[in-house]
mmCIF file with all atom_site columns, C-alpha atoms in Angstrom:
data_model
loop_
_atom_site.group_PDB
_atom_site.id
_atom_site.type_symbol
_atom_site.label_atom_id
_atom_site.label_alt_id
_atom_site.label_comp_id
_atom_site.label_asym_id
_atom_site.label_entity_id
_atom_site.label_seq_id
_atom_site.pdbx_PDB_ins_code
_atom_site.Cartn_x
_atom_site.Cartn_y
_atom_site.Cartn_z
_atom_site.occupancy
_atom_site.B_iso_or_equiv
_atom_site.pdbx_formal_charge
_atom_site.auth_seq_id
_atom_site.auth_comp_id
_atom_site.auth_asym_id
_atom_site.auth_atom_id
_atom_site.pdbx_PDB_model_num
ATOM 1   C CA . GLY A 1 1   ? 174.740 166.461 88.852 1.00 52.00 ? 1   GLY A CA 1
ATOM 2   C CA . ALA A 1 2   ? 177.344 164.398 87.088 1.00 79.00 ? 2   ALA A CA 1
ATOM 3   C CA . GLY A 1 3   ? 174.956 162.869 84.581 1.00 92.00 ? 3   GLY A CA 1
ATOM 4   C CA . VAL A 1 4   ? 171.344 162.501 83.541 1.00 95.00 ? 4   VAL A CA 1
ATOM 5   C CA . SER A 1 5   ? 169.291 160.783 86.210 1.00 95.00 ? 5   SER A CA 1
ATOM 6   C CA . GLN A 1 6   ? 165.911 159.147 85.884 1.00 96.00 ? 6   GLN A CA 1
ATOM 7   C CA . SER A 1 7   ? 163.425 157.857 88.406 1.00 97.00 ? 7   SER A CA 1
ATOM 8   C CA . PRO A 1 8   ? 162.085 155.407 89.092 1.00 97.00 ? 8   PRO A CA 1
ATOM 9   C CA . ARG A 1 9   ? 164.451 152.936 87.467 1.00 96.00 ? 9   ARG A CA 1
ATOM 10  C CA . TYR A 1 10  ? 161.725 150.298 87.354 1.00 97.00 ? 10  TYR A CA 1
ATOM 11  C CA . LYS A 1 11  ? 157.979 150.708 87.343 1.00 98.00 ? 11  LYS A CA 1
ATOM 12  C CA . VAL A 1 12  ? 155.293 148.058 87.234 1.00 98.00 ? 12  VAL A CA 1
ATOM 13  C CA . ALA A 1 13  ? 151.808 149.323 86.490 1.00 98.00 ? 13  ALA A CA 1
ATOM 14  C CA . LYS A 1 14  ? 148.519 147.577 86.105 1.00 97.00 ? 14  LYS A CA 1
ATOM 15  C CA . ARG A 1 15  ? 146.777 148.200 82.806 1.00 97.00 ? 15  ARG A CA 1
ATOM 16  C CA . GLY A 1 16  ? 144.747 151.379 83.053 1.00 97.00 ? 16  GLY A CA 1
ATOM 17  C CA . GLN A 1 17  ? 146.903 153.039 85.698 1.00 98.00 ? 17  GLN A CA 1
ATOM 18  C CA . ASP A 1 18  ? 148.595 156.407 85.168 1.00 98.00 ? 18  ASP A CA 1
ATOM 19  C CA . VAL A 1 19  ? 152.379 156.666 85.552 1.00 98.00 ? 19  VAL A CA 1
ATOM 20  C CA . ALA A 1 20  ? 154.834 159.566 85.800 1.00 98.00 ? 20  ALA A CA 1
ATOM 21  C CA . LEU A 1 21  ? 158.493 159.214 84.886 1.00 98.00 ? 21  LEU A CA 1
ATOM 22  C CA . ARG A 1 22  ? 161.000 161.820 85.960 1.00 98.00 ? 22  ARG A CA 1
ATOM 23  C CA . CYS A 1 23  ? 164.172 163.058 84.288 1.00 98.00 ? 23  CYS A CA 1
ATOM 24  C CA . ASP A 1 24  ? 166.865 165.290 85.788 1.00 97.00 ? 24  ASP A CA 1
ATOM 25  C CA . PRO A 1 25  ? 169.118 166.518 82.979 1.00 96.00 ? 25  PRO A CA 1
ATOM 26  C CA . ILE A 1 26  ? 172.706 167.657 83.308 1.00 93.00 ? 26  ILE A CA 1
ATOM 27  C CA . SER A 1 27  ? 172.802 171.108 84.839 1.00 92.00 ? 27  SER A CA 1
ATOM 28  C CA . GLY A 1 28  ? 172.935 173.819 82.188 1.00 90.00 ? 28  GLY A CA 1
ATOM 29  C CA . HIS A 1 29  ? 171.759 171.617 79.337 1.00 92.00 ? 29  HIS A CA 1
ATOM 30  C CA . VAL A 1 30  ? 169.062 173.462 77.428 1.00 92.00 ? 30  VAL A CA 1
ATOM 31  C CA . SER A 1 31  ? 167.841 170.600 75.244 1.00 92.00 ? 31  SER A CA 1
ATOM 32  C CA . LEU A 1 32  ? 166.003 167.589 76.657 1.00 95.00 ? 32  LEU A CA 1
ATOM 33  C CA . PHE A 1 33  ? 164.701 164.543 74.850 1.00 95.00 ? 33  PHE A CA 1
ATOM 34  C CA . TRP A 1 34  ? 162.544 161.523 75.581 1.00 97.00 ? 34  TRP A CA 1
ATOM 35  C CA . TYR A 1 35  ? 162.923 158.237 73.706 1.00 97.00 ? 35  TYR A CA 1
ATOM 36  C CA . GLN A 1 36  ? 161.111 154.916 73.930 1.00 98.00 ? 36  GLN A CA 1
ATOM 37  C CA . GLN A 1 37  ? 163.138 151.718 73.543 1.00 96.00 ? 37  GLN A CA 1
ATOM 38  C CA . ALA A 1 38  ? 161.261 148.499 73.011 1.00 94.00 ? 38  ALA A CA 1
ATOM 39  C CA . LEU A 1 39  ? 162.999 145.212 73.755 1.00 91.00 ? 39  LEU A CA 1
ATOM 40  C CA . GLY A 1 40  ? 165.626 144.439 71.135 1.00 88.00 ? 40  GLY A CA 1
ATOM 41  C CA . GLN A 1 41  ? 165.094 147.724 69.301 1.00 91.00 ? 41  GLN A CA 1
ATOM 42  C CA . GLY A 1 42  ? 166.829 151.056 69.047 1.00 93.00 ? 42  GLY A CA 1
ATOM 43  C CA . PRO A 1 43  ? 165.504 154.096 70.869 1.00 96.00 ? 43  PRO A CA 1
ATOM 44  C CA . GLU A 1 44  ? 162.648 155.899 69.125 1.00 96.00 ? 44  GLU A CA 1
ATOM 45  C CA . PHE A 1 45  ? 162.137 159.632 69.503 1.00 95.00 ? 45  PHE A CA 1
ATOM 46  C CA . LEU A 1 46  ? 159.147 160.790 71.501 1.00 97.00 ? 46  LEU A CA 1
ATOM 47  C CA . THR A 1 47  ? 159.574 164.503 72.185 1.00 96.00 ? 47  THR A CA 1
ATOM 48  C CA . TYR A 1 48  ? 162.059 167.383 72.468 1.00 93.00 ? 48  TYR A CA 1
ATOM 49  C CA . PHE A 1 49  ? 162.288 170.469 74.693 1.00 94.00 ? 49  PHE A CA 1
ATOM 50  C CA . GLN A 1 50  ? 164.379 173.569 74.275 1.00 92.00 ? 50  GLN A CA 1
ATOM 51  C CA . ASN A 1 51  ? 164.366 175.044 77.784 1.00 94.00 ? 51  ASN A CA 1
ATOM 52  C CA . GLU A 1 52  ? 160.699 174.900 78.803 1.00 95.00 ? 52  GLU A CA 1
ATOM 53  C CA . ALA A 1 53  ? 159.316 174.951 75.267 1.00 95.00 ? 53  ALA A CA 1
ATOM 54  C CA . GLN A 1 54  ? 158.215 171.641 73.777 1.00 95.00 ? 54  GLN A CA 1
ATOM 55  C CA . LEU A 1 55  ? 159.324 172.102 70.173 1.00 93.00 ? 55  LEU A CA 1
ATOM 56  C CA . ASP A 1 56  ? 158.574 168.662 68.789 1.00 93.00 ? 56  ASP A CA 1
ATOM 57  C CA . LYS A 1 57  ? 156.131 166.088 70.109 1.00 94.00 ? 57  LYS A CA 1
ATOM 58  C CA . SER A 1 58  ? 155.647 164.235 66.858 1.00 93.00 ? 58  SER A CA 1
ATOM 59  C CA . GLY A 1 59  ? 156.867 160.939 68.310 1.00 95.00 ? 59  GLY A CA 1
ATOM 60  C CA . LEU A 1 60  ? 154.336 160.669 71.127 1.00 97.00 ? 60  LEU A CA 1
ATOM 61  C CA . PRO A 1 61  ? 152.324 157.571 70.175 1.00 95.00 ? 61  PRO A CA 1
ATOM 62  C CA . SER A 1 62  ? 148.954 158.749 71.423 1.00 94.00 ? 62  SER A CA 1
ATOM 63  C CA . ASP A 1 63  ? 147.224 161.464 73.399 1.00 95.00 ? 63  ASP A CA 1
ATOM 64  C CA . ARG A 1 64  ? 147.726 159.300 76.493 1.00 97.00 ? 64  ARG A CA 1
ATOM 65  C CA . PHE A 1 65  ? 151.351 160.440 76.491 1.00 98.00 ? 65  PHE A CA 1
ATOM 66  C CA . PHE A 1 66  ? 152.161 163.868 77.848 1.00 97.00 ? 66  PHE A CA 1
ATOM 67  C CA . ALA A 1 67  ? 155.507 165.501 78.666 1.00 98.00 ? 67  ALA A CA 1
ATOM 68  C CA . GLU A 1 68  ? 156.353 168.724 80.443 1.00 97.00 ? 68  GLU A CA 1
ATOM 69  C CA . ARG A 1 69  ? 159.378 170.720 81.527 1.00 97.00 ? 69  ARG A CA 1
ATOM 70  C CA . PRO A 1 70  ? 157.837 173.714 83.273 1.00 96.00 ? 70  PRO A CA 1
ATOM 71  C CA . GLU A 1 71  ? 160.992 175.426 84.534 1.00 93.00 ? 71  GLU A CA 1
ATOM 72  C CA . GLY A 1 72  ? 163.347 174.349 81.804 1.00 91.00 ? 72  GLY A CA 1
ATOM 73  C CA . SER A 1 73  ? 165.126 171.784 83.958 1.00 94.00 ? 73  SER A CA 1
ATOM 74  C CA . VAL A 1 74  ? 163.424 168.656 85.326 1.00 97.00 ? 74  VAL A CA 1
ATOM 75  C CA . SER A 1 75  ? 161.028 166.933 82.962 1.00 98.00 ? 75  SER A CA 1
ATOM 76  C CA . THR A 1 76  ? 158.192 164.501 83.532 1.00 98.00 ? 76  THR A CA 1
ATOM 77  C CA . LEU A 1 77  ? 156.744 162.041 81.030 1.00 98.00 ? 77  LEU A CA 1
ATOM 78  C CA . LYS A 1 78  ? 153.222 161.027 81.965 1.00 98.00 ? 78  LYS A CA 1
ATOM 79  C CA . ILE A 1 79  ? 151.350 158.089 80.517 1.00 98.00 ? 79  ILE A CA 1
ATOM 80  C CA . GLN A 1 80  ? 147.659 157.892 81.216 1.00 98.00 ? 80  GLN A CA 1
ATOM 81  C CA . ARG A 1 81  ? 145.609 154.699 81.191 1.00 98.00 ? 81  ARG A CA 1
ATOM 82  C CA . THR A 1 82  ? 148.634 152.521 80.502 1.00 98.00 ? 82  THR A CA 1
ATOM 83  C CA . GLN A 1 83  ? 148.338 149.692 77.989 1.00 97.00 ? 83  GLN A CA 1
ATOM 84  C CA . GLN A 1 84  ? 150.508 146.593 77.584 1.00 96.00 ? 84  GLN A CA 1
ATOM 85  C CA . GLU A 1 85  ? 152.066 148.021 74.420 1.00 96.00 ? 85  GLU A CA 1
ATOM 86  C CA . ASP A 1 86  ? 153.481 150.859 76.546 1.00 97.00 ? 86  ASP A CA 1
ATOM 87  C CA . SER A 1 87  ? 155.904 148.395 78.163 1.00 97.00 ? 87  SER A CA 1
ATOM 88  C CA . ALA A 1 88  ? 159.380 149.595 77.217 1.00 97.00 ? 88  ALA A CA 1
ATOM 89  C CA . VAL A 1 89  ? 162.415 151.409 78.542 1.00 97.00 ? 89  VAL A CA 1
ATOM 90  C CA . TYR A 1 90  ? 161.925 155.170 78.520 1.00 98.00 ? 90  TYR A CA 1
ATOM 91  C CA . LEU A 1 91  ? 165.156 157.074 77.995 1.00 97.00 ? 91  LEU A CA 1
ATOM 92  C CA . CYS A 1 92  ? 165.810 160.700 78.737 1.00 97.00 ? 92  CYS A CA 1
ATOM 93  C CA . ALA A 1 93  ? 168.715 162.588 77.184 1.00 95.00 ? 93  ALA A CA 1
ATOM 94  C CA . SER A 1 94  ? 170.036 166.110 77.420 1.00 94.00 ? 94  SER A CA 1
ATOM 95  C CA . SER A 1 95  ? 172.295 168.227 75.268 1.00 91.00 ? 95  SER A CA 1
ATOM 96  C CA . LEU A 1 96  ? 174.168 171.426 75.964 1.00 87.00 ? 96  LEU A CA 1
ATOM 97  C CA . ARG A 1 97  ? 172.799 173.188 72.941 1.00 75.00 ? 97  ARG A CA 1
ATOM 98  C CA . ARG A 1 98  ? 171.054 172.597 69.682 1.00 68.00 ? 98  ARG A CA 1
ATOM 99  C CA . THR A 1 99  ? 173.733 171.903 67.096 1.00 65.00 ? 99  THR A CA 1
ATOM 100 C CA . ALA A 1 100 ? 174.380 168.984 64.807 1.00 54.00 ? 100 ALA A CA 1
ATOM 101 C CA . SER A 1 101 ? 177.644 167.953 66.392 1.00 64.00 ? 101 SER A CA 1
ATOM 102 C CA . TYR A 1 102 ? 176.644 168.062 70.030 1.00 73.00 ? 102 TYR A CA 1
ATOM 103 C CA . GLU A 1 103 ? 176.109 164.692 71.574 1.00 83.00 ? 103 GLU A CA 1
ATOM 104 C CA . GLN A 1 104 ? 173.123 163.820 73.642 1.00 89.00 ? 104 GLN A CA 1
ATOM 105 C CA . TYR A 1 105 ? 173.836 162.432 77.112 1.00 92.00 ? 105 TYR A CA 1
ATOM 106 C CA . PHE A 1 106 ? 171.526 159.606 78.067 1.00 94.00 ? 106 PHE A CA 1
ATOM 107 C CA . GLY A 1 107 ? 170.163 158.597 81.423 1.00 95.00 ? 107 GLY A CA 1
ATOM 108 C CA . PRO A 1 108 ? 169.931 154.948 82.546 1.00 93.00 ? 108 PRO A CA 1
ATOM 109 C CA . GLY A 1 109 ? 166.274 154.735 81.599 1.00 95.00 ? 109 GLY A CA 1
ATOM 110 C CA . THR A 1 110 ? 163.060 153.733 83.341 1.00 97.00 ? 110 THR A CA 1
ATOM 111 C CA . ARG A 1 111 ? 161.869 150.231 82.566 1.00 97.00 ? 111 ARG A CA 1
ATOM 112 C CA . LEU A 1 112 ? 158.060 150.263 82.513 1.00 98.00 ? 112 LEU A CA 1
ATOM 113 C CA . THR A 1 113 ? 156.192 146.979 82.646 1.00 98.00 ? 113 THR A CA 1
ATOM 114 C CA . VAL A 1 114 ? 152.425 147.073 82.227 1.00 97.00 ? 114 VAL A CA 1
ATOM 115 C CA . THR A 1 115 ? 150.653 143.967 83.472 1.00 96.00 ? 115 THR A CA 1
ATOM 116 C CA . GLY B 2 1   ? 162.301 159.591 54.989 1.00 84.00 ? 1   GLY B CA 1
ATOM 117 C CA . ASN B 2 2   ? 165.223 159.373 57.342 1.00 90.00 ? 2   ASN B CA 1
ATOM 118 C CA . SER B 2 3   ? 166.360 155.967 58.515 1.00 94.00 ? 3   SER B CA 1
ATOM 119 C CA . VAL B 2 4   ? 169.337 153.943 59.704 1.00 96.00 ? 4   VAL B CA 1
ATOM 120 C CA . THR B 2 5   ? 169.929 150.289 58.872 1.00 96.00 ? 5   THR B CA 1
ATOM 121 C CA . GLN B 2 6   ? 172.374 148.162 60.842 1.00 95.00 ? 6   GLN B CA 1
ATOM 122 C CA . MET B 2 7   ? 173.530 144.617 60.370 1.00 88.00 ? 7   MET B CA 1
ATOM 123 C CA . GLU B 2 8   ? 171.638 142.227 62.548 1.00 86.00 ? 8   GLU B CA 1
ATOM 124 C CA . GLY B 2 9   ? 173.306 140.540 65.460 1.00 85.00 ? 9   GLY B CA 1
ATOM 125 C CA . PRO B 2 10  ? 174.344 138.966 67.516 1.00 94.00 ? 10  PRO B CA 1
ATOM 126 C CA . VAL B 2 11  ? 177.935 139.060 66.392 1.00 96.00 ? 11  VAL B CA 1
ATOM 127 C CA . THR B 2 12  ? 180.166 136.627 68.243 1.00 97.00 ? 12  THR B CA 1
ATOM 128 C CA . LEU B 2 13  ? 183.940 136.982 67.948 1.00 97.00 ? 13  LEU B CA 1
ATOM 129 C CA . SER B 2 14  ? 186.995 135.636 69.665 1.00 97.00 ? 14  SER B CA 1
ATOM 130 C CA . GLU B 2 15  ? 189.241 138.048 71.516 1.00 97.00 ? 15  GLU B CA 1
ATOM 131 C CA . GLU B 2 16  ? 191.671 139.905 69.195 1.00 96.00 ? 16  GLU B CA 1
ATOM 132 C CA . ALA B 2 17  ? 189.487 139.325 66.138 1.00 97.00 ? 17  ALA B CA 1
ATOM 133 C CA . PHE B 2 18  ? 188.678 142.112 63.664 1.00 97.00 ? 18  PHE B CA 1
ATOM 134 C CA . LEU B 2 19  ? 185.263 143.707 63.996 1.00 97.00 ? 19  LEU B CA 1
ATOM 135 C CA . THR B 2 20  ? 183.039 145.319 61.390 1.00 97.00 ? 20  THR B CA 1
ATOM 136 C CA . ILE B 2 21  ? 179.467 146.379 62.073 1.00 97.00 ? 21  ILE B CA 1
ATOM 137 C CA . ASN B 2 22  ? 177.760 147.723 58.984 1.00 97.00 ? 22  ASN B CA 1
ATOM 138 C CA . CYS B 2 23  ? 175.575 150.827 59.055 1.00 97.00 ? 23  CYS B CA 1
ATOM 139 C CA . THR B 2 24  ? 173.884 152.577 56.151 1.00 97.00 ? 24  THR B CA 1
ATOM 140 C CA . TYR B 2 25  ? 171.582 155.538 56.265 1.00 96.00 ? 25  TYR B CA 1
ATOM 141 C CA . THR B 2 26  ? 168.930 157.356 54.273 1.00 95.00 ? 26  THR B CA 1
ATOM 142 C CA . ALA B 2 27  ? 168.597 161.057 54.883 1.00 91.00 ? 27  ALA B CA 1
ATOM 143 C CA . THR B 2 28  ? 167.906 164.432 53.369 1.00 84.00 ? 28  THR B CA 1
ATOM 144 C CA . GLY B 2 29  ? 171.157 166.299 53.135 1.00 82.00 ? 29  GLY B CA 1
ATOM 145 C CA . TYR B 2 30  ? 174.260 165.296 55.049 1.00 84.00 ? 30  TYR B CA 1
ATOM 146 C CA . PRO B 2 31  ? 173.489 164.694 58.690 1.00 90.00 ? 31  PRO B CA 1
ATOM 147 C CA . SER B 2 32  ? 176.060 164.139 61.421 1.00 91.00 ? 32  SER B CA 1
ATOM 148 C CA . LEU B 2 33  ? 176.520 160.432 62.174 1.00 94.00 ? 33  LEU B CA 1
ATOM 149 C CA . PHE B 2 34  ? 177.149 158.725 65.486 1.00 95.00 ? 34  PHE B CA 1
ATOM 150 C CA . TRP B 2 35  ? 177.906 155.388 67.073 1.00 97.00 ? 35  TRP B CA 1
ATOM 151 C CA . TYR B 2 36  ? 176.569 154.855 70.573 1.00 96.00 ? 36  TYR B CA 1
ATOM 152 C CA . VAL B 2 37  ? 177.349 151.886 72.816 1.00 97.00 ? 37  VAL B CA 1
ATOM 153 C CA . GLN B 2 38  ? 175.250 150.358 75.571 1.00 94.00 ? 38  GLN B CA 1
ATOM 154 C CA . TYR B 2 39  ? 177.165 148.176 78.016 1.00 92.00 ? 39  TYR B CA 1
ATOM 155 C CA . PRO B 2 40  ? 175.188 145.702 80.114 1.00 86.00 ? 40  PRO B CA 1
ATOM 156 C CA . GLY B 2 41  ? 173.225 147.517 82.795 1.00 82.00 ? 41  GLY B CA 1
ATOM 157 C CA . GLU B 2 42  ? 174.365 150.953 81.651 1.00 86.00 ? 42  GLU B CA 1
ATOM 158 C CA . GLY B 2 43  ? 172.955 153.826 79.644 1.00 87.00 ? 43  GLY B CA 1
ATOM 159 C CA . LEU B 2 44  ? 173.811 154.754 76.073 1.00 93.00 ? 44  LEU B CA 1
ATOM 160 C CA . GLN B 2 45  ? 177.221 156.368 75.687 1.00 93.00 ? 45  GLN B CA 1
ATOM 161 C CA . LEU B 2 46  ? 178.647 158.181 72.703 1.00 94.00 ? 46  LEU B CA 1
ATOM 162 C CA . LEU B 2 47  ? 181.444 156.122 71.153 1.00 97.00 ? 47  LEU B CA 1
ATOM 163 C CA . LEU B 2 48  ? 182.371 158.308 68.188 1.00 96.00 ? 48  LEU B CA 1
ATOM 164 C CA . LYS B 2 49  ? 180.951 160.745 65.679 1.00 95.00 ? 49  LYS B CA 1
ATOM 165 C CA . ALA B 2 50  ? 181.560 162.338 62.280 1.00 94.00 ? 50  ALA B CA 1
ATOM 166 C CA . THR B 2 51  ? 180.005 165.568 61.128 1.00 91.00 ? 51  THR B CA 1
ATOM 167 C CA . LYS B 2 52  ? 180.789 165.673 57.415 1.00 90.00 ? 52  LYS B CA 1
ATOM 168 C CA . ALA B 2 53  ? 181.702 163.502 54.471 1.00 92.00 ? 53  ALA B CA 1
ATOM 169 C CA . ASP B 2 54  ? 185.094 161.744 54.670 1.00 94.00 ? 54  ASP B CA 1
ATOM 170 C CA . ASP B 2 55  ? 185.432 162.554 58.369 1.00 95.00 ? 55  ASP B CA 1
ATOM 171 C CA . LYS B 2 56  ? 186.733 159.673 60.450 1.00 97.00 ? 56  LYS B CA 1
ATOM 172 C CA . GLY B 2 57  ? 185.546 159.336 64.021 1.00 96.00 ? 57  GLY B CA 1
ATOM 173 C CA . SER B 2 58  ? 187.680 157.320 66.407 1.00 97.00 ? 58  SER B CA 1
ATOM 174 C CA . ASN B 2 59  ? 187.705 156.369 70.067 1.00 97.00 ? 59  ASN B CA 1
ATOM 175 C CA . LYS B 2 60  ? 188.960 153.439 72.183 1.00 95.00 ? 60  LYS B CA 1
ATOM 176 C CA . GLY B 2 61  ? 190.382 151.730 69.085 1.00 97.00 ? 61  GLY B CA 1
ATOM 177 C CA . PHE B 2 62  ? 187.081 151.961 67.201 1.00 98.00 ? 62  PHE B CA 1
ATOM 178 C CA . GLU B 2 63  ? 186.847 153.854 63.915 1.00 98.00 ? 63  GLU B CA 1
ATOM 179 C CA . ALA B 2 64  ? 184.158 154.805 61.439 1.00 98.00 ? 64  ALA B CA 1
ATOM 180 C CA . THR B 2 65  ? 184.375 156.871 58.260 1.00 97.00 ? 65  THR B CA 1
ATOM 181 C CA . TYR B 2 66  ? 181.509 158.963 56.904 1.00 96.00 ? 66  TYR B CA 1
ATOM 182 C CA . ARG B 2 67  ? 181.082 157.767 53.289 1.00 96.00 ? 67  ARG B CA 1
ATOM 183 C CA . LYS B 2 68  ? 178.724 160.001 51.342 1.00 92.00 ? 68  LYS B CA 1
ATOM 184 C CA . GLU B 2 69  ? 178.982 157.942 48.129 1.00 93.00 ? 69  GLU B CA 1
ATOM 185 C CA . THR B 2 70  ? 177.784 154.757 49.793 1.00 95.00 ? 70  THR B CA 1
ATOM 186 C CA . THR B 2 71  ? 175.740 156.470 52.558 1.00 95.00 ? 71  THR B CA 1
ATOM 187 C CA . SER B 2 72  ? 177.556 154.337 55.086 1.00 96.00 ? 72  SER B CA 1
ATOM 188 C CA . PHE B 2 73  ? 179.238 154.668 58.471 1.00 97.00 ? 73  PHE B CA 1
ATOM 189 C CA . HIS B 2 74  ? 180.629 151.222 59.252 1.00 98.00 ? 74  HIS B CA 1
ATOM 190 C CA . LEU B 2 75  ? 182.173 150.623 62.664 1.00 98.00 ? 75  LEU B CA 1
ATOM 191 C CA . GLU B 2 76  ? 185.529 148.834 62.801 1.00 98.00 ? 76  GLU B CA 1
ATOM 192 C CA . LYS B 2 77  ? 188.023 147.716 65.400 1.00 98.00 ? 77  LYS B CA 1
ATOM 193 C CA . GLY B 2 78  ? 191.215 145.883 64.688 1.00 97.00 ? 78  GLY B CA 1
ATOM 194 C CA . SER B 2 79  ? 191.371 143.732 67.818 1.00 96.00 ? 79  SER B CA 1
ATOM 195 C CA . VAL B 2 80  ? 188.346 143.322 70.061 1.00 97.00 ? 80  VAL B CA 1
ATOM 196 C CA . GLN B 2 81  ? 188.452 142.583 73.772 1.00 97.00 ? 81  GLN B CA 1
ATOM 197 C CA . VAL B 2 82  ? 185.996 140.837 76.058 1.00 97.00 ? 82  VAL B CA 1
ATOM 198 C CA . SER B 2 83  ? 185.212 144.236 77.558 1.00 96.00 ? 83  SER B CA 1
ATOM 199 C CA . ASP B 2 84  ? 183.863 145.393 74.164 1.00 97.00 ? 84  ASP B CA 1
ATOM 200 C CA . SER B 2 85  ? 180.859 143.099 74.570 1.00 97.00 ? 85  SER B CA 1
ATOM 201 C CA . ALA B 2 86  ? 177.879 145.429 74.342 1.00 96.00 ? 86  ALA B CA 1
ATOM 202 C CA . VAL B 2 87  ? 175.114 146.619 72.035 1.00 96.00 ? 87  VAL B CA 1
ATOM 203 C CA . TYR B 2 88  ? 176.183 149.138 69.384 1.00 97.00 ? 88  TYR B CA 1
ATOM 204 C CA . PHE B 2 89  ? 173.781 151.652 67.855 1.00 97.00 ? 89  PHE B CA 1
ATOM 205 C CA . CYS B 2 90  ? 174.335 153.685 64.721 1.00 97.00 ? 90  CYS B CA 1
ATOM 206 C CA . ALA B 2 91  ? 172.461 156.981 64.588 1.00 96.00 ? 91  ALA B CA 1
ATOM 207 C CA . LEU B 2 92  ? 172.004 160.149 62.572 1.00 94.00 ? 92  LEU B CA 1
ATOM 208 C CA . ILE B 2 93  ? 170.785 163.483 63.804 1.00 90.00 ? 93  ILE B CA 1
ATOM 209 C CA . ILE B 2 94  ? 167.995 165.538 62.283 1.00 86.00 ? 94  ILE B CA 1
ATOM 210 C CA . THR B 2 95  ? 168.335 169.269 62.883 1.00 83.00 ? 95  THR B CA 1
ATOM 211 C CA . SER B 2 96  ? 165.996 170.710 60.241 1.00 81.00 ? 96  SER B CA 1
ATOM 212 C CA . GLY B 2 97  ? 162.680 171.638 61.826 1.00 80.00 ? 97  GLY B CA 1
ATOM 213 C CA . THR B 2 98  ? 163.473 169.611 64.931 1.00 82.00 ? 98  THR B CA 1
ATOM 214 C CA . TYR B 2 99  ? 166.414 168.143 66.803 1.00 82.00 ? 99  TYR B CA 1
ATOM 215 C CA . LYS B 2 100 ? 166.447 164.374 67.298 1.00 86.00 ? 100 LYS B CA 1
ATOM 216 C CA . TYR B 2 101 ? 168.350 161.192 66.703 1.00 91.00 ? 101 TYR B CA 1
ATOM 217 C CA . ILE B 2 102 ? 167.220 158.408 64.401 1.00 94.00 ? 102 ILE B CA 1
ATOM 218 C CA . PHE B 2 103 ? 168.709 155.153 65.669 1.00 96.00 ? 103 PHE B CA 1
ATOM 219 C CA . GLY B 2 104 ? 169.313 151.815 64.078 1.00 96.00 ? 104 GLY B CA 1
ATOM 220 C CA . THR B 2 105 ? 168.016 148.694 65.784 1.00 95.00 ? 105 THR B CA 1
ATOM 221 C CA . GLY B 2 106 ? 171.354 147.929 67.426 1.00 96.00 ? 106 GLY B CA 1
ATOM 222 C CA . THR B 2 107 ? 173.893 145.139 67.001 1.00 96.00 ? 107 THR B CA 1
ATOM 223 C CA . ARG B 2 108 ? 174.817 142.973 69.947 1.00 96.00 ? 108 ARG B CA 1
ATOM 224 C CA . LEU B 2 109 ? 178.507 142.047 70.107 1.00 97.00 ? 109 LEU B CA 1
ATOM 225 C CA . LYS B 2 110 ? 179.755 139.188 72.228 1.00 96.00 ? 110 LYS B CA 1
ATOM 226 C CA . VAL B 2 111 ? 183.507 138.670 72.535 1.00 97.00 ? 111 VAL B CA 1
ATOM 227 C CA . LEU B 2 112 ? 184.738 135.355 73.860 1.00 97.00 ? 112 LEU B CA 1
ATOM 228 C CA . ALA B 2 113 ? 188.017 134.918 75.719 1.00 94.00 ? 113 ALA B CA 1
#
């Protein structure tokens, strides 16, 4: 596709529910990233994939958060037993390759509200 | 550790005014530096970047120079327009052992006609 797409754009979940957020990166991009952006803050790194390998998951806030990219393309971020503090915009980004000068292309984000 | 500090907003300017948004960083080594912009209702977009000391990134009339001595990457524009109203994020990239951005908290710019 032309850019990174994410779905759903908005998600409301009751506390304790599980949610799954989807990211479709730009075709051919080998690197994929998830960030969490709280209201009024900058994005914070959650996890990074190189193809299907999850190379860094140091930013995942708890074991309730799980990400996968089984075929090296589409990725899913799953949050189990959602809590109110999980409310944020979840951003996905992709990059053509892993070098310092290559920009990451961001999707529009999924706004998650936990009630 | 690695971090980025931006001036707090919001910044409100009249059209054609000069803009400076300050950004300083703390990092191991000399990371590439970036400015991203988020227009209302849109995703983050790369505005400009610099990959080494003394490099100047520029785009759409915006400029920023990578200053190693002051660990800074201030964003400037000589004459802002209403259409520049957005949130601006300074960021550095970590490529040792991982591959991720560290973002500042963002600075909201509002330009009045």
